[in-house]
Amino acid sequence: MKKNMGVTDKRIRVFIAVLLFALYYFKVIEGTLGMIGLGLALVFVLTSFISFCPLYLPFGISTIKKK
């Protein structure tokens, strides 16, 4: 897997993941929508740590700054 996520992209994903987790924790979102939010938060955190987004691959997207 070639890295295709830049630092800003990773930070935004982690922020959104924390936000989704907080919304679920404080019962702003519940039930099925809450579970989907937690799943999405997990995916965002995992892709941030490995710096690879499989959805970027078919479209040739890379948010890494060119040197």
mmCIF file of C-alpha atoms in Angstrom:
data_model
loop_
_atom_site.group_PDB
_atom_site.id
_atom_site.type_symbol
_atom_site.label_atom_id
_atom_site.label_comp_id
_atom_site.label_asym_id
_atom_site.label_seq_id
_atom_site.Cartn_x
_atom_site.Cartn_y
_atom_site.Cartn_z
ATOM 1 C CA MET A 1 0.000 0.000 0.000
ATOM 2 C CA LYS A 2 1.411 3.309 -1.080
ATOM 3 C CA LYS A 3 0.548 6.187 1.259
ATOM 4 C CA ASN A 4 -1.980 8.604 -0.224
ATOM 5 C CA MET A 5 -3.024 10.749 2.757
ATOM 6 C CA GLY A 6 -1.342 13.950 3.827
ATOM 7 C CA VAL A 7 -1.029 15.360 7.338
ATOM 8 C CA THR A 8 -3.983 17.741 7.022
ATOM 9 C CA ASP A 9 -6.222 14.969 5.698
ATOM 10 C CA LYS A 10 -5.284 12.723 8.619
ATOM 11 C CA ARG A 11 -5.909 15.467 11.188
ATOM 12 C CA ILE A 12 -9.343 16.225 9.737
ATOM 13 C CA ARG A 13 -10.277 12.533 9.825
ATOM 14 C CA VAL A 14 -9.191 12.151 13.460
ATOM 15 C CA PHE A 15 -11.116 15.299 14.406
ATOM 16 C CA ILE A 16 -14.274 13.988 12.726
ATOM 17 C CA ALA A 17 -13.801 10.604 14.425
ATOM 18 C CA VAL A 18 -13.508 12.236 17.859
ATOM 19 C CA LEU A 19 -16.565 14.370 17.096
ATOM 20 C CA LEU A 20 -18.627 11.322 16.067
ATOM 21 C CA PHE A 21 -17.535 9.424 19.171
ATOM 22 C CA ALA A 22 -18.443 12.399 21.399
ATOM 23 C CA LEU A 23 -21.866 12.714 19.769
ATOM 24 C CA TYR A 24 -22.514 9.041 20.463
ATOM 25 C CA TYR A 25 -21.117 9.204 24.001
ATOM 26 C CA PHE A 26 -23.306 12.174 24.941
ATOM 27 C CA LYS A 27 -26.320 10.496 23.292
ATOM 28 C CA VAL A 28 -26.814 13.143 20.637
ATOM 29 C CA ILE A 29 -26.939 10.338 18.082
ATOM 30 C CA GLU A 30 -28.276 6.934 19.099
ATOM 31 C CA GLY A 31 -29.434 3.643 17.676
ATOM 32 C CA THR A 32 -28.586 2.667 14.129
ATOM 33 C CA LEU A 33 -27.320 6.128 13.221
ATOM 34 C CA GLY A 34 -25.036 6.054 16.263
ATOM 35 C CA MET A 35 -23.619 2.657 15.300
ATOM 36 C CA ILE A 36 -22.993 3.844 11.743
ATOM 37 C CA GLY A 37 -21.256 6.927 13.160
ATOM 38 C CA LEU A 38 -19.041 4.784 15.397
ATOM 39 C CA GLY A 39 -18.171 2.534 12.465
ATOM 40 C CA LEU A 40 -17.281 5.522 10.348
ATOM 41 C CA ALA A 41 -15.195 6.953 13.199
ATOM 42 C CA LEU A 42 -13.300 3.660 13.451
ATOM 43 C CA VAL A 43 -12.603 3.635 9.711
ATOM 44 C CA PHE A 44 -11.402 7.249 9.838
ATOM 45 C CA VAL A 45 -9.008 6.508 12.695
ATOM 46 C CA LEU A 46 -7.646 3.352 11.039
ATOM 47 C CA THR A 47 -7.078 5.033 7.681
ATOM 48 C CA SER A 48 -5.395 7.955 9.436
ATOM 49 C CA PHE A 49 -2.935 5.686 11.225
ATOM 50 C CA ILE A 50 -1.973 3.750 8.098
ATOM 51 C CA SER A 51 -2.020 6.891 5.876
ATOM 52 C CA PHE A 52 -3.927 5.035 3.168
ATOM 53 C CA CYS A 53 -7.495 5.514 1.963
ATOM 54 C CA PRO A 54 -8.712 2.744 -0.358
ATOM 55 C CA LEU A 55 -11.405 5.027 -1.799
ATOM 56 C CA TYR A 56 -8.745 7.408 -3.101
ATOM 57 C CA LEU A 57 -7.065 4.649 -5.133
ATOM 58 C CA PRO A 58 -9.572 4.232 -8.022
ATOM 59 C CA PHE A 59 -9.752 7.996 -8.500
ATOM 60 C CA GLY A 60 -5.997 8.573 -8.308
ATOM 61 C CA ILE A 61 -6.350 11.008 -5.416
ATOM 62 C CA SER A 62 -3.411 11.767 -3.154
ATOM 63 C CA THR A 63 -3.377 14.490 -0.502
ATOM 64 C CA ILE A 64 0.357 14.188 0.136
ATOM 65 C CA LYS A 65 2.209 17.388 -0.740
ATOM 66 C CA LYS A 66 4.625 17.016 -3.625
ATOM 67 C CA LYS A 67 8.252 17.861 -2.943
#
